[in-house]
């Protein structure tokens, strides 16, 4: 596994200093999800929409590796290959096989996954074997009562659990997963979706708990009101600022997240179209600027 120093110097999401210098390439190879968050809507071919769980299309394992080969060559400032959906990275077998191949062929790249954490503790050994270097877990609650309001269902080992039963298991697995990842030497980022009136009171408690479990950094993101939570209010900049300030008492806060797509490519906030870049490469058009 890459050292913590290398990771923090070169990972654009984990490091404020790296985000203007290095970009990430997301590979949309993980379509399935084992948890239904009430704020999540997975979509494909959404030309003008940019948010998590969106991708133009899914990639096969071969296409994903081909995309890395081509784009890393054309855009020398890509330091991270991430798998962030559109479903849960760990729930999809393709994630580990793609990562294994990329880590063997491009050992200099940071391999990053984003997960809801349900399977993290169960699969931590396979995740390490696949060469993955950084992990983000989305944790939105401390209590089962709050988690029950956020998640419609949880699918664990083929059994669909709803209500407080599903919520309790998910929280238990998320905190177990965080502990297992930290004990395995991972630098872990925790993403928390700020949902006014749903989990805002618990966010500082989440910060306190994940910091005490060894998380390195926290990324509080405003909810995008959609799906079953389309009636929610999107929190304003000042609310986000205040909650980050409260949580910064416990661990470092990320403030440059752009809530990117599952097929994002380039510098954070200056994304390029990976599909178009692949097409240009196929046509032999010179690399113009994946990122400038
Ligand atoms: Fe991708 Fe996520 Fe890894 Fe970064 S994104 S899997 S940690 S390489 Fe980054 Fe995008 Fe924000 Fe995620 S800006 S949504 S925090």
mmCIF file of N, CA, C and O and ligand atoms in Angstrom, residues 11 13-14 24 26 52 80-84 112-114 134 136 189 191 219 221 254 256-260 268, ligand 1:
data_model
loop_
_atom_site.group_PDB
_atom_site.id
_atom_site.type_symbol
_atom_site.label_atom_id
_atom_site.label_comp_id
_atom_site.label_asym_id
_atom_site.label_seq_id
_atom_site.Cartn_x
_atom_site.Cartn_y
_atom_site.Cartn_z
ATOM 1 N N UNK A 11 -3.160 12.881 -3.560
ATOM 2 C CA UNK A 11 -4.578 12.557 -3.779
ATOM 3 C C UNK A 11 -5.403 13.837 -3.775
ATOM 4 O O UNK A 11 -5.467 14.536 -2.762
ATOM 5 N N UNK A 13 -8.493 14.509 -3.551
ATOM 6 C CA UNK A 13 -9.634 14.625 -2.631
ATOM 7 C C UNK A 13 -9.190 14.632 -1.174
ATOM 8 O O UNK A 13 -9.816 15.272 -0.336
ATOM 9 N N UNK A 14 -8.098 13.960 -0.897
ATOM 10 C CA UNK A 14 -7.635 13.868 0.489
ATOM 11 C C UNK A 14 -6.757 15.061 0.869
ATOM 12 O O UNK A 14 -6.460 15.252 2.048
ATOM 13 N N UNK A 24 -8.372 13.123 -11.061
ATOM 14 C CA UNK A 24 -8.795 11.727 -10.843
ATOM 15 C C UNK A 24 -9.606 11.272 -12.056
ATOM 16 O O UNK A 24 -10.247 12.063 -12.737
ATOM 17 N N UNK A 26 -12.572 8.514 -12.788
ATOM 18 C CA UNK A 26 -13.521 7.537 -12.238
ATOM 19 C C UNK A 26 -13.881 6.515 -13.309
ATOM 20 O O UNK A 26 -14.159 6.878 -14.451
ATOM 21 N N UNK A 52 -23.151 12.707 -8.041
ATOM 22 C CA UNK A 52 -22.833 11.299 -7.813
ATOM 23 C C UNK A 52 -23.930 10.394 -8.372
ATOM 24 O O UNK A 52 -25.090 10.774 -8.442
ATOM 25 N N UNK A 80 -5.022 9.617 -9.536
ATOM 26 C CA UNK A 80 -5.930 8.683 -8.863
ATOM 27 C C UNK A 80 -6.890 8.048 -9.858
ATOM 28 O O UNK A 80 -7.452 8.725 -10.716
ATOM 29 N N UNK A 81 -7.067 6.744 -9.714
ATOM 30 C CA UNK A 81 -8.141 6.046 -10.418
ATOM 31 C C UNK A 81 -9.165 5.677 -9.344
ATOM 32 O O UNK A 81 -8.840 4.962 -8.381
ATOM 33 N N UNK A 82 -10.381 6.188 -9.486
ATOM 34 C CA UNK A 82 -11.399 5.972 -8.462
ATOM 35 C C UNK A 82 -12.565 5.150 -8.975
ATOM 36 O O UNK A 82 -12.920 5.223 -10.151
ATOM 37 N N UNK A 83 -13.138 4.367 -8.080
ATOM 38 C CA UNK A 83 -14.384 3.672 -8.427
ATOM 39 C C UNK A 83 -15.432 4.151 -7.437
ATOM 40 O O UNK A 83 -15.341 3.907 -6.225
ATOM 41 N N UNK A 84 -16.389 4.888 -7.988
ATOM 42 C CA UNK A 84 -17.385 5.571 -7.156
ATOM 43 C C UNK A 84 -18.772 5.355 -7.751
ATOM 44 O O UNK A 84 -19.539 6.281 -7.936
ATOM 45 N N UNK A 112 -8.544 4.203 -5.604
ATOM 46 C CA UNK A 112 -9.426 4.741 -4.569
ATOM 47 C C UNK A 112 -10.830 4.173 -4.744
ATOM 48 O O UNK A 112 -11.320 4.087 -5.875
ATOM 49 N N UNK A 113 -11.460 3.775 -3.659
ATOM 50 C CA UNK A 113 -12.860 3.365 -3.767
ATOM 51 C C UNK A 113 -13.719 4.152 -2.787
ATOM 52 O O UNK A 113 -13.259 4.583 -1.732
ATOM 53 N N UNK A 114 -14.967 4.307 -3.186
ATOM 54 C CA UNK A 114 -15.957 4.958 -2.343
ATOM 55 C C UNK A 114 -17.066 3.943 -2.074
ATOM 56 O O UNK A 114 -17.527 3.274 -3.004
ATOM 57 N N UNK A 134 -6.781 3.923 -1.084
ATOM 58 C CA UNK A 134 -7.556 4.862 -0.263
ATOM 59 C C UNK A 134 -9.031 4.493 -0.300
ATOM 60 O O UNK A 134 -9.537 3.987 -1.298
ATOM 61 N N UNK A 136 -13.066 5.723 0.920
ATOM 62 C CA UNK A 136 -14.030 6.683 1.455
ATOM 63 C C UNK A 136 -15.288 5.918 1.852
ATOM 64 O O UNK A 136 -15.795 5.101 1.078
ATOM 65 N N UNK A 189 -11.303 8.475 4.426
ATOM 66 C CA UNK A 189 -12.124 9.698 4.398
ATOM 67 C C UNK A 189 -13.569 9.282 4.660
ATOM 68 O O UNK A 189 -14.018 8.249 4.165
ATOM 69 N N UNK A 191 -17.399 10.511 4.090
ATOM 70 C CA UNK A 191 -18.342 11.444 3.473
ATOM 71 C C UNK A 191 -19.630 11.441 4.289
ATOM 72 O O UNK A 191 -20.112 10.371 4.690
ATOM 73 N N UNK A 219 -15.746 14.808 4.776
ATOM 74 C CA UNK A 219 -16.265 15.608 3.666
ATOM 75 C C UNK A 219 -17.782 15.732 3.836
ATOM 76 O O UNK A 219 -18.520 14.798 3.551
ATOM 77 N N UNK A 221 -21.187 17.027 2.637
ATOM 78 C CA UNK A 221 -21.714 17.456 1.341
ATOM 79 C C UNK A 221 -23.193 17.815 1.473
ATOM 80 O O UNK A 221 -23.946 17.073 2.113
ATOM 81 N N UNK A 254 -12.786 18.478 4.522
ATOM 82 C CA UNK A 254 -12.575 18.729 3.088
ATOM 83 C C UNK A 254 -13.572 19.806 2.665
ATOM 84 O O UNK A 254 -14.737 19.749 3.039
ATOM 85 N N UNK A 256 -13.322 21.160 -0.803
ATOM 86 C CA UNK A 256 -13.241 21.393 -2.247
ATOM 87 C C UNK A 256 -13.954 20.320 -3.059
ATOM 88 O O UNK A 256 -13.735 20.197 -4.261
ATOM 89 N N UNK A 257 -14.834 19.551 -2.428
ATOM 90 C CA UNK A 257 -15.558 18.491 -3.144
ATOM 91 C C UNK A 257 -16.576 19.110 -4.108
ATOM 92 O O UNK A 257 -17.219 20.101 -3.787
ATOM 93 N N UNK A 258 -16.708 18.493 -5.274
ATOM 94 C CA UNK A 258 -17.687 18.985 -6.253
ATOM 95 C C UNK A 258 -18.808 17.968 -6.477
ATOM 96 O O UNK A 258 -19.576 18.095 -7.421
ATOM 97 N N UNK A 259 -18.899 16.952 -5.632
ATOM 98 C CA UNK A 259 -19.947 15.911 -5.737
ATOM 99 C C UNK A 259 -19.970 15.358 -7.171
ATOM 100 O O UNK A 259 -20.953 15.502 -7.898
ATOM 101 N N UNK A 260 -18.869 14.728 -7.534
ATOM 102 C CA UNK A 260 -18.686 14.420 -8.954
ATOM 103 C C UNK A 260 -19.362 13.139 -9.419
ATOM 104 O O UNK A 260 -19.784 12.307 -8.640
ATOM 105 N N UNK A 268 -10.376 18.295 -10.138
ATOM 106 C CA UNK A 268 -11.650 18.548 -9.462
ATOM 107 C C UNK A 268 -12.117 19.964 -9.801
ATOM 108 O O UNK A 268 -11.377 20.921 -9.640
HETATM 109 FE FE1 LIG B 1 -13.159 9.619 -6.597
HETATM 110 FE FE2 LIG B 1 -14.126 9.844 -4.196
HETATM 111 FE FE3 LIG B 1 -11.806 8.658 -4.546
HETATM 112 FE FE4 LIG B 1 -12.036 11.250 -4.871
HETATM 113 S S1 LIG B 1 -14.135 11.722 -5.702
HETATM 114 S S2 LIG B 1 -13.749 7.911 -5.295
HETATM 115 S S3 LIG B 1 -12.328 10.159 -2.971
HETATM 116 S S4 LIG B 1 -11.023 9.834 -6.301
HETATM 117 FE FE5 LIG B 1 -13.545 13.687 -4.486
HETATM 118 FE FE6 LIG B 1 -15.512 13.717 -6.194
HETATM 119 FE FE7 LIG B 1 -15.842 14.817 -3.852
HETATM 120 FE FE8 LIG B 1 -15.645 12.187 -4.047
HETATM 121 S S5 LIG B 1 -14.436 15.502 -5.437
HETATM 122 S S6 LIG B 1 -17.288 13.393 -4.892
HETATM 123 S S7 LIG B 1 -14.596 13.480 -2.552
#
